[in-house]
Short mmCIF file of C-alpha atoms and ligand atoms in Angstrom, two decimals:
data_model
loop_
_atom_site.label_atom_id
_atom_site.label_comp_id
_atom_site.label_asym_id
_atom_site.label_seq_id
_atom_site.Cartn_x
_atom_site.Cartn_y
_atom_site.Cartn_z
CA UNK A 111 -4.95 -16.08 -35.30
CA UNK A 112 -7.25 -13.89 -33.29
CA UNK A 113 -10.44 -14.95 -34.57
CA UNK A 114 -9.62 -18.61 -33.70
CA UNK A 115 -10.24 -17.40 -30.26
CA UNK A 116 -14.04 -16.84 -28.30
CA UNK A 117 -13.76 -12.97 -28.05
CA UNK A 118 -13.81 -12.84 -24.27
CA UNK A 119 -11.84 -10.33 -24.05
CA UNK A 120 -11.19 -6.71 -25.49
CA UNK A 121 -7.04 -7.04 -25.99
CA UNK A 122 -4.70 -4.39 -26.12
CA UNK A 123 -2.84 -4.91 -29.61
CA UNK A 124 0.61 -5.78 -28.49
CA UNK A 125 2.10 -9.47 -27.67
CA UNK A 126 4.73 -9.92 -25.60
CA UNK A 127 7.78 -12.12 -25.92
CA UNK A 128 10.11 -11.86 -23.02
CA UNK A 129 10.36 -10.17 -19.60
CA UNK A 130 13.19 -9.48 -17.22
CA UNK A 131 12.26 -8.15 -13.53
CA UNK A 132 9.38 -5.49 -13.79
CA UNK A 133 10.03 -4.78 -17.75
CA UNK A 134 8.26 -6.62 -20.60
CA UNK A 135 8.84 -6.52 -24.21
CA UNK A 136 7.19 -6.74 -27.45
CA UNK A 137 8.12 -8.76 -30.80
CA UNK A 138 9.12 -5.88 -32.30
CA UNK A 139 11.89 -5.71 -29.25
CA UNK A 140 10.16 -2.40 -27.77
CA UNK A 141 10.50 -2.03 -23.66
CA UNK A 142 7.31 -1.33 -21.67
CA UNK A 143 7.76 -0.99 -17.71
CA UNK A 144 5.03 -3.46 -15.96
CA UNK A 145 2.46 -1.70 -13.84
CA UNK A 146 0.23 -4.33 -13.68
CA UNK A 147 1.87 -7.83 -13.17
CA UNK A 148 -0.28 -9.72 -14.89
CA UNK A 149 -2.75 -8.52 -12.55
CA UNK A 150 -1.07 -9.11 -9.46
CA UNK A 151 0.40 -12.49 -10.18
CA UNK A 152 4.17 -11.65 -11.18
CA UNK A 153 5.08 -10.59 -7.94
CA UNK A 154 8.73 -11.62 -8.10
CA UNK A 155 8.30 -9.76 -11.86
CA UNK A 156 9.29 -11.58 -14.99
CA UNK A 157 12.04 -14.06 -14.96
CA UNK A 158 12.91 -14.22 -11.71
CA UNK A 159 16.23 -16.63 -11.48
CA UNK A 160 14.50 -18.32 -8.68
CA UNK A 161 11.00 -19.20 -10.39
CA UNK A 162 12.68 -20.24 -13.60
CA UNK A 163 15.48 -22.90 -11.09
CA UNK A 164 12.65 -24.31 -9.41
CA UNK A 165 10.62 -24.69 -12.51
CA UNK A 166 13.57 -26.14 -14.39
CA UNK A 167 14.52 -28.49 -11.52
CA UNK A 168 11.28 -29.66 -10.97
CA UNK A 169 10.25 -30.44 -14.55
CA UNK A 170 13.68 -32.28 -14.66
CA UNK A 171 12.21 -34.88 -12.32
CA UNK A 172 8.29 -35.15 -12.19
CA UNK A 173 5.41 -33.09 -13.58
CA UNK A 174 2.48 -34.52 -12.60
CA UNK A 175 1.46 -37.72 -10.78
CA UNK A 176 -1.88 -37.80 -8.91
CA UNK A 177 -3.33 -36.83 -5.77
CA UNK A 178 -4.43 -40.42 -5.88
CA UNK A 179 -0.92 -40.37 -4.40
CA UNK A 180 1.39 -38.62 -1.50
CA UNK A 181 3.43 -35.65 -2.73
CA UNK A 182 6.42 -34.49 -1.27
CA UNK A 183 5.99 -31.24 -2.63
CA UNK A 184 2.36 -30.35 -2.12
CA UNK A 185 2.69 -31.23 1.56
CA UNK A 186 6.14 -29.24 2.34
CA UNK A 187 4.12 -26.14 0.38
CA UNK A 188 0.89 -26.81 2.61
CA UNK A 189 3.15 -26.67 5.76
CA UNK A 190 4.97 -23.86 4.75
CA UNK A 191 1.66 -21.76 3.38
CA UNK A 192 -0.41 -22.30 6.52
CA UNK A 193 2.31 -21.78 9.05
CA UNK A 194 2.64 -18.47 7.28
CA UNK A 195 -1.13 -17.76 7.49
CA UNK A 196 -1.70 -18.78 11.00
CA UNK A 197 -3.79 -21.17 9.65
CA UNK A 198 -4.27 -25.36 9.56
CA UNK A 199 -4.68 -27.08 6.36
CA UNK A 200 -5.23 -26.25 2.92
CA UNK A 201 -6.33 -27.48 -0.39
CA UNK A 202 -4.60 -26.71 -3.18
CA UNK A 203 -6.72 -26.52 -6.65
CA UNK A 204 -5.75 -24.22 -10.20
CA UNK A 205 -6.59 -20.38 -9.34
CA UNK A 206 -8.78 -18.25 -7.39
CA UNK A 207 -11.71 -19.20 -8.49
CA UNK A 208 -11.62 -22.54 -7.82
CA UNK A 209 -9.67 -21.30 -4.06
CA UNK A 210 -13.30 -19.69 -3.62
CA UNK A 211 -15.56 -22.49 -4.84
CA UNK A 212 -13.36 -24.58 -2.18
CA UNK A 213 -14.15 -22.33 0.07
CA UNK A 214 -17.76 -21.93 -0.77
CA UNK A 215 -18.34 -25.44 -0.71
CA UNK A 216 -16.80 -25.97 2.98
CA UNK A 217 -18.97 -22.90 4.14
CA UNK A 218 -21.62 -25.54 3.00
CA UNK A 219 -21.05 -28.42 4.29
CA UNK A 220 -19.92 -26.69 8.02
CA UNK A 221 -23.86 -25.41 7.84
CA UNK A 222 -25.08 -28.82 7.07
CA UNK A 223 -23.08 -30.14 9.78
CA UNK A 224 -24.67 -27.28 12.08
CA UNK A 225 -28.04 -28.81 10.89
CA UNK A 226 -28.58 -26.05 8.28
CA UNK A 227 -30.77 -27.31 5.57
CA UNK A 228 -30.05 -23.92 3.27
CA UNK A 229 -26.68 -22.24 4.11
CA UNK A 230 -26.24 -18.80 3.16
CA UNK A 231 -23.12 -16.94 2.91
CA UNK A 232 -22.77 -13.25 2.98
CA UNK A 233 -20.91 -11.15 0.44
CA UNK A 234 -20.23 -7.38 -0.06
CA UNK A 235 -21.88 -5.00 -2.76
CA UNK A 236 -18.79 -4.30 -5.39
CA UNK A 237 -17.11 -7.92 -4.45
CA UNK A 238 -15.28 -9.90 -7.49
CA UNK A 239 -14.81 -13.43 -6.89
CA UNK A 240 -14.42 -14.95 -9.95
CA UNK A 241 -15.75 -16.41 -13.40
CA UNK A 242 -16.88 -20.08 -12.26
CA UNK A 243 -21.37 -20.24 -12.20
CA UNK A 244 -20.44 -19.74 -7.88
CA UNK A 245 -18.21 -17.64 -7.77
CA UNK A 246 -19.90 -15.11 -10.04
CA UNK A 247 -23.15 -15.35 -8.06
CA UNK A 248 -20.90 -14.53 -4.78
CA UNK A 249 -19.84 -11.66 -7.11
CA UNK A 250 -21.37 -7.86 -6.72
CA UNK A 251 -21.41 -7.09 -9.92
CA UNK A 252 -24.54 -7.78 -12.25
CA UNK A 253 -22.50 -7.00 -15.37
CA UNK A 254 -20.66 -10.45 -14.34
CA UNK A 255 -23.77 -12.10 -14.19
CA UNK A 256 -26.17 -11.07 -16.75
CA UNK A 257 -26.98 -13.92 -19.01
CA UNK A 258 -25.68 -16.55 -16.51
CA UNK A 259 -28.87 -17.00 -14.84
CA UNK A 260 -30.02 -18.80 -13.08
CA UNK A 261 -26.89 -18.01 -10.19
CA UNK A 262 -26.47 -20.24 -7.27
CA UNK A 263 -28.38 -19.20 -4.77
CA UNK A 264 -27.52 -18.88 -0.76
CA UNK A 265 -25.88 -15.48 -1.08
CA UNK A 266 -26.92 -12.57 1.11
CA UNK A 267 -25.79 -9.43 -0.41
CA UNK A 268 -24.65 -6.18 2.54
CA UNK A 269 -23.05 -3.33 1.71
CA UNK A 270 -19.49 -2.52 2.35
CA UNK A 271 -18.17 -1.26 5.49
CA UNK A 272 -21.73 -1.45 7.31
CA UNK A 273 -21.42 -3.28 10.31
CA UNK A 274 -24.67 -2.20 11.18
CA UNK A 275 -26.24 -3.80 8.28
CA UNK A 276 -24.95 -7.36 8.92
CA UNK A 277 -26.21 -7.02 12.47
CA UNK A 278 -29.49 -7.10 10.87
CA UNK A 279 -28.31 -9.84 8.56
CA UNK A 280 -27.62 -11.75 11.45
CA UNK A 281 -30.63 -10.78 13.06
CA UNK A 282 -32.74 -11.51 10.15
CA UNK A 283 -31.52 -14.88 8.36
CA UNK A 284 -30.84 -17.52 10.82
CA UNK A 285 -29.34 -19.52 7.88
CA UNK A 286 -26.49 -17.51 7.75
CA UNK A 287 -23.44 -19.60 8.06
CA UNK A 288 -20.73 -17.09 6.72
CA UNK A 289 -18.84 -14.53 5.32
CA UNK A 290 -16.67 -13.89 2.52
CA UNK A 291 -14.89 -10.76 1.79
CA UNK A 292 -12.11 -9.11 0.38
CA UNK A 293 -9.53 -7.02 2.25
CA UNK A 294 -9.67 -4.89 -0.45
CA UNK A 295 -11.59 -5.10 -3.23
CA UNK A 296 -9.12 -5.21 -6.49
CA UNK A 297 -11.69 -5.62 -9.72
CA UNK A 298 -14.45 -3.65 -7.81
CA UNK A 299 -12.21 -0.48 -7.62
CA UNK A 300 -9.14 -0.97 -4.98
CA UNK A 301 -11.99 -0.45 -2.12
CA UNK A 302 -10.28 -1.34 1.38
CA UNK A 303 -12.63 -2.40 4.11
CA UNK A 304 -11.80 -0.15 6.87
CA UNK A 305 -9.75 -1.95 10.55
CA UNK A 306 -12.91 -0.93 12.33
CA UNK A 307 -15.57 -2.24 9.86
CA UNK A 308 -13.70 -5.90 9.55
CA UNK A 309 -12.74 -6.25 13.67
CA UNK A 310 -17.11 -5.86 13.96
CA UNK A 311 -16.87 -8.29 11.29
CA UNK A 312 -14.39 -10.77 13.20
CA UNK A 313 -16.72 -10.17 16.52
CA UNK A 314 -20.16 -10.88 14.88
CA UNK A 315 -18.71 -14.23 13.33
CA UNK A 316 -17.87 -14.79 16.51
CA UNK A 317 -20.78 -14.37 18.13
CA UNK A 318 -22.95 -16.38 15.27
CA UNK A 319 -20.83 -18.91 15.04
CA UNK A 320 -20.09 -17.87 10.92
CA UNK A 321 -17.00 -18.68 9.34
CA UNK A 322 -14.90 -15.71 8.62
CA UNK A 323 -13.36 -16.27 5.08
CA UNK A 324 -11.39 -13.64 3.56
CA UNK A 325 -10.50 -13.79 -0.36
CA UNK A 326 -6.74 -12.91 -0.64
CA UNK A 327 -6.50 -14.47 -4.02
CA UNK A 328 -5.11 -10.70 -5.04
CA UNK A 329 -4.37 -9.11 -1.61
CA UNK A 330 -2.27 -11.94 -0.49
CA UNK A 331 1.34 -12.91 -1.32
CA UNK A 332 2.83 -10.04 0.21
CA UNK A 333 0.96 -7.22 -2.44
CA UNK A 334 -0.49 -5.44 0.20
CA UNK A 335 2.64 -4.88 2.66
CA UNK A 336 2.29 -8.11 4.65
CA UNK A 337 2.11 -11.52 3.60
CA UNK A 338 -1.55 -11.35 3.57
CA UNK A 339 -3.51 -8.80 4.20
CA UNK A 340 -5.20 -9.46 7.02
CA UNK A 341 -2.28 -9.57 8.97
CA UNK A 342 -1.34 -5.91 8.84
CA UNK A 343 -4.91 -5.79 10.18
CA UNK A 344 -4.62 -7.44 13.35
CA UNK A 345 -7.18 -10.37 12.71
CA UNK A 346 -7.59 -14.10 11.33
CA UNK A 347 -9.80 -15.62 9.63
CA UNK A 348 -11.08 -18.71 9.70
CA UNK A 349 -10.94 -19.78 6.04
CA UNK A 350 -8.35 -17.74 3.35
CA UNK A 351 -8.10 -18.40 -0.33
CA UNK A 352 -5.58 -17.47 -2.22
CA UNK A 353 -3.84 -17.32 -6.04
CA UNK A 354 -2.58 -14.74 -8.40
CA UNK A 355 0.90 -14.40 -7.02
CA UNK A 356 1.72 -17.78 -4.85
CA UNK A 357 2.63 -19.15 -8.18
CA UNK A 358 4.34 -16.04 -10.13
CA UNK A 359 2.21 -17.69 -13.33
CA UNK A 360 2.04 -21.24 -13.16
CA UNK A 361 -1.72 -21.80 -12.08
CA UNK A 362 -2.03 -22.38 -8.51
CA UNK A 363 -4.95 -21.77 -6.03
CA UNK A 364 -5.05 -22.27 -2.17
CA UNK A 365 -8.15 -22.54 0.50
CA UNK A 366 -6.79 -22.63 3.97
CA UNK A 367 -8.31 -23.21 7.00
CA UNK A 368 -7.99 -23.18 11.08
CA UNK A 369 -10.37 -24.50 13.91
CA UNK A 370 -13.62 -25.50 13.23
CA UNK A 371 -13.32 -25.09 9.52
CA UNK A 372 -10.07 -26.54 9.06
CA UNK A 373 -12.21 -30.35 10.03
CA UNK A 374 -14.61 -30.09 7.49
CA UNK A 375 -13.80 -31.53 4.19
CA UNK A 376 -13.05 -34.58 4.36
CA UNK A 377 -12.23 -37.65 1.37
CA UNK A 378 -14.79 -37.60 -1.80
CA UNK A 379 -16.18 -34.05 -0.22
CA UNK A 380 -13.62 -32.23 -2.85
CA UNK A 381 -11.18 -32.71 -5.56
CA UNK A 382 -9.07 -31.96 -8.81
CA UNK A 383 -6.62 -33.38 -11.27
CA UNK A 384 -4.31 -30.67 -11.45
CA UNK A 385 -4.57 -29.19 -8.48
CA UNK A 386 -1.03 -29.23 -6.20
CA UNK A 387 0.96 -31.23 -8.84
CA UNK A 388 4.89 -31.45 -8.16
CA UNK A 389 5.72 -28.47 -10.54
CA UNK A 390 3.11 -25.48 -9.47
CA UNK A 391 4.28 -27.17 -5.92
CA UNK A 392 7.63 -26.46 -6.16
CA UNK A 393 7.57 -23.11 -7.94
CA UNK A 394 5.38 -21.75 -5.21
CA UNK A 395 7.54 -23.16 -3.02
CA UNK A 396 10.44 -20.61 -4.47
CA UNK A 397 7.87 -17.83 -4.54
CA UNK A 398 7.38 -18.14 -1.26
CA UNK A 399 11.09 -18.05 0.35
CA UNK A 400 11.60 -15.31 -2.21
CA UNK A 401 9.73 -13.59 -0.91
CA UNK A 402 11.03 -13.87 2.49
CA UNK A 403 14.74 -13.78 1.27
CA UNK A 404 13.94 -10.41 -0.51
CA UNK A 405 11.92 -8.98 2.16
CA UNK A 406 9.11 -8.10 -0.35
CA UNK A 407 6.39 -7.36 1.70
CA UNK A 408 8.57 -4.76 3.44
CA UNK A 409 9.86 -3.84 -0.09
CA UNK A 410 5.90 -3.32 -0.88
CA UNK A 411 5.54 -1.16 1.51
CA UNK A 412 8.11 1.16 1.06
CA UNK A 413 7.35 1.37 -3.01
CA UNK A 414 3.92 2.24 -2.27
CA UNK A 415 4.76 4.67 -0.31
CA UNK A 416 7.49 5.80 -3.08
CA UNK A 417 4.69 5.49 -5.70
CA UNK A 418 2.29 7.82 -3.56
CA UNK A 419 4.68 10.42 -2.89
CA UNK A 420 5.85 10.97 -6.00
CA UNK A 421 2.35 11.25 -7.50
CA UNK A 422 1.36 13.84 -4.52
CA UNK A 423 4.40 15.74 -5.31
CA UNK A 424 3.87 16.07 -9.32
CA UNK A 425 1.69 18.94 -10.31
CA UNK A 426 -0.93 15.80 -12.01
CA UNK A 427 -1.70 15.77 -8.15
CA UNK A 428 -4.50 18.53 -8.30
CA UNK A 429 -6.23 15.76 -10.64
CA UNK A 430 -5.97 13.35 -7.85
CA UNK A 431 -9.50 12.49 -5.73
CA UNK A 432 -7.49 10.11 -3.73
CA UNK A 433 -5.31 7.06 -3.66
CA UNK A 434 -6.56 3.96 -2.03
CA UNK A 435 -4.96 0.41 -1.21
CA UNK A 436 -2.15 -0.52 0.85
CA UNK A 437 1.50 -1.44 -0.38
CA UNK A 438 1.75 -2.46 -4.30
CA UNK A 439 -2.30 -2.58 -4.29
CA UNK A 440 -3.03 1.42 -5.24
CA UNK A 441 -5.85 2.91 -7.02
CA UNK A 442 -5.77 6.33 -8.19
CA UNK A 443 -9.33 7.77 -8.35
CA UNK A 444 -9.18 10.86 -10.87
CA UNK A 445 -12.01 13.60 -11.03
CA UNK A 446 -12.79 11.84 -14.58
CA UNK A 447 -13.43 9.13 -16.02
CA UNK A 448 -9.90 7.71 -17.92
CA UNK A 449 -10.50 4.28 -19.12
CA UNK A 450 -8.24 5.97 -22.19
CA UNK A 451 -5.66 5.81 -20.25
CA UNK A 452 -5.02 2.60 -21.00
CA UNK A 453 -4.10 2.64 -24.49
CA UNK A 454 -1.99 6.02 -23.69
CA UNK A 455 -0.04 4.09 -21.17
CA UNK A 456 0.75 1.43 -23.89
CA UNK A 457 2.01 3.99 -26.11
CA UNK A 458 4.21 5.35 -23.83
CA UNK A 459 5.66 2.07 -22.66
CA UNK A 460 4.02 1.86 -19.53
CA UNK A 461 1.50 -0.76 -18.58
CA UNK A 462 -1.21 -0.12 -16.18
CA UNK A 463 -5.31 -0.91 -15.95
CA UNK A 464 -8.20 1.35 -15.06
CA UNK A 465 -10.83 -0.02 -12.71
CA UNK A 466 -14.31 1.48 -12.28
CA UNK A 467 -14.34 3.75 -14.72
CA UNK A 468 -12.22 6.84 -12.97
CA UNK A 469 -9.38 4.81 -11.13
CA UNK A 470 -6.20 3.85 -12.19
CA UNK A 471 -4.97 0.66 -10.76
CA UNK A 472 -1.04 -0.38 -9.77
CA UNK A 473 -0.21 -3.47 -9.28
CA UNK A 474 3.57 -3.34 -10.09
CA UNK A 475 6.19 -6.51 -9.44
CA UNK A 476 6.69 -6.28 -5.54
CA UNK A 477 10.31 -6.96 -6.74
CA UNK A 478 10.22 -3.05 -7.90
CA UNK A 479 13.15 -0.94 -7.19
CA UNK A 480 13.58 2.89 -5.92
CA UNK A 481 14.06 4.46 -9.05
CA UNK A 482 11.95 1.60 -11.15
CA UNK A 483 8.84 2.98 -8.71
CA UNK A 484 9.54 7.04 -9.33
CA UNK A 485 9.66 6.09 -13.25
CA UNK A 486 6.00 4.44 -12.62
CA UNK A 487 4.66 7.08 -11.00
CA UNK A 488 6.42 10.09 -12.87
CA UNK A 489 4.81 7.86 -16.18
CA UNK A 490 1.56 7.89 -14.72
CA UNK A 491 1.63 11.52 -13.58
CA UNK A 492 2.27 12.65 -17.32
CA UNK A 493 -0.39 10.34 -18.20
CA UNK A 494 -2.60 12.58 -15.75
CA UNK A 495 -1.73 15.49 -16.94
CA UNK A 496 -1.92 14.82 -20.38
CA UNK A 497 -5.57 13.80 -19.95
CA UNK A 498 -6.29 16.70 -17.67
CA UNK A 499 -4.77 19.84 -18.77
N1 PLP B 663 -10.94 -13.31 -6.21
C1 PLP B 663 -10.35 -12.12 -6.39
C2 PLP B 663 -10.31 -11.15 -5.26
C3 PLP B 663 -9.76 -11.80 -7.61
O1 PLP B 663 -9.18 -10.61 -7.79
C4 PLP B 663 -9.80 -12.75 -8.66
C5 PLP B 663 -9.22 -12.44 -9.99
O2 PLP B 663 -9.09 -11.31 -10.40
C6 PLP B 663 -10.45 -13.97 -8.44
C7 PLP B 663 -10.99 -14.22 -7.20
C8 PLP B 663 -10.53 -15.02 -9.50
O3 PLP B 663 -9.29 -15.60 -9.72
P1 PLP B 663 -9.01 -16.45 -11.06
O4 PLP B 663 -9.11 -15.52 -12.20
O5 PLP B 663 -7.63 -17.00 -10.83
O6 PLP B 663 -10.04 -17.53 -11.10
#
């Protein structure tokens, strides 16, 4: 049972047993409409005929072999992935974390290669970047840290949509070598980076010669509206990472790369058993063309916008600071805090997750339909008002 388990985390008392598009339900047969995705990895929702063919077909032939080896599937993914990104190469490893520590570790060796004994790498106040002893340093968040010291150092923290500041980072730390960011920040609060704030950003890499990396590991996969974020942005980045939804649930984690960056690992630099086996290969293989066959970043889009009219339209709207994000990627920042909220929503069959305290945060299947989105956001409104009234 529970206690067999290292009490990392604080779970809702309810187990799940089966799924079917954006519902979920319990042992006990009860149907609870999936606001959250597994926090933003069931894109294509649950059992998605596609997923569970290419999963099935796969495992049929060949789980695992080695990347001691060529395989078929990790290259036609790699080819498919970066041609969709704009972008090189990749390495595939398990999740986002490990995406980031790829990343991380390039940034690294690119400095050394620049003749930088120390390379530093800036990161935004309110960042989230993952659990692994780098990725938590590159984190903004001391509650992530504390107790984990001592963090890897060579992280310059600047705060969030401050172009002005990283001038003066530039100015100041000749080490720099470059940046990694979020599009918009998911665990720190659903915090978009403003167009203005990351085209400075694009320019001053430029000019310093500093990789521009951008952490898509929950923006990307068509969540946002486009297949990653930064491309409803106008700009590319030198280095992306990616997870969460390229594998709909079976662990995958990508670090792409173009130009200068896209040269700089090279054999024995990185590594890892798992990572781009035949099956998580093929599955996101299927994710991907699903989501092109089903138009889901389009679909996104239009559900967002479904979500956030419905919610301005309910009388729970006077409640309502504001609604950030972009596509299936929404917070909605109340005047309160409403962490309770959670447990509420449970009751009521409807799963969602509160972020920083006073924001609720959607992150529905992008495979949601019209009147699937209005029963979200009509759920969530009564939710609002029940709390506020
Ligand atoms: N980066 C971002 C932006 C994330 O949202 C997350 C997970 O929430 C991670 C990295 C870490 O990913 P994982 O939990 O797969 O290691």
């Amino acid at each position: 049972g529970m206690a067999s388990l290292m009490q990392t985390y604080a779970r809702l008392p309810v187990t799940f047993s089966h799924g079917e598009g954006v519902y979920l339900y319990d042992t006990d047969g009860r149907r609870y409409l999936d606001g959250i995705a597994g926090i933003a990895v069931n894109g294509l929702g649950h059992a998605h005929p596609a997923v569970t063919a290419a999963i099935r077909e796969q495992a049929d032939k060949l789980v695992h072999t080695s990347n001691l080896y060529r395989i078929e599937k990790q290259e036609q993914l790699a080819e498919a992935l970066t041609s969709l990104a704009g972008m090189e190469n990749c390495f595939f490893g398990n999740s986002g974390a490990e995406a980031n520590e790829a990343a991380i570790k390039l940034a690294r060796l690119y400095g050394h290669g620049r003749g930088v004994g120390k390379p530093g790498i800036v990161v935004l106040e309110g960042a989230f970047h993952g659990r692994t002893l780098a990725t938590l340093s590159a984190t903004g968040n001391r509650k992530i840290q504390a107790g984990f010291e001592p963090l890897v150092s060579g992280f310059i923290r600047a705060p969030r949509n401050d172009a002005q500041a990283l001038q003066q980072i530039a100015a100041n730390n000749p080490d720099v070598v470059a940046v990694l960011l979020e599009p918009i920040q998911g665990e720190g609060g659903v915090k978009p980076l403003s167009a203005e704030y990351l085209q400075s950003v694009r320019q001053i890499c430029d000019q310093q010669s500093w990789l521009l990396m951008l952490d898509e590991v929950q923006t990307g996969n068509g969540r946002t509206g486009s297949y990653f974020a930064y491309q409803g942005l106008n700009l590319l980045p030198d280095v992306v990472t990616t997870a969460k939804g390229l594998g709909n649930g079976v662990p995958i984690g990508a670090c792409l790369a173009r130009g200068a960056a896209a040269g700089v690992l090279g054999a024995g630099h990185h590594g890892s058993t798992y990572g781009g086996n035949p099956l998580v290969c093929a599955t996101a293989l299927a994710v991907i063309d699903t989501i092109r066959n089903e138009d889901l970043c389009a679909n996104a889009l239009a559900m967002g916008q479904v979500i956030r009219d419905t919610l301005l339209n309910d009388s729970a709207a006077r409640h309502i600071r504001e609604i950030r994000g972009s596509g299936l990627m929404l917070g909605i920042a109340l005047e309160r805090e409403c962490g309770d909220l959670v447990s509420a929503g449970l009751e009521a069959g409807l799963l969602i997750n509160v972020t920083a305290g006073d924001t609720i945060r959607l992150l529905p299947p992008l495979v949601i339909a019209e009147d699937e989105a209005r029963d979200l956001a009509s759920g969530v409104a009564t939710l609002i008002r029940d709390l506020c009234h």
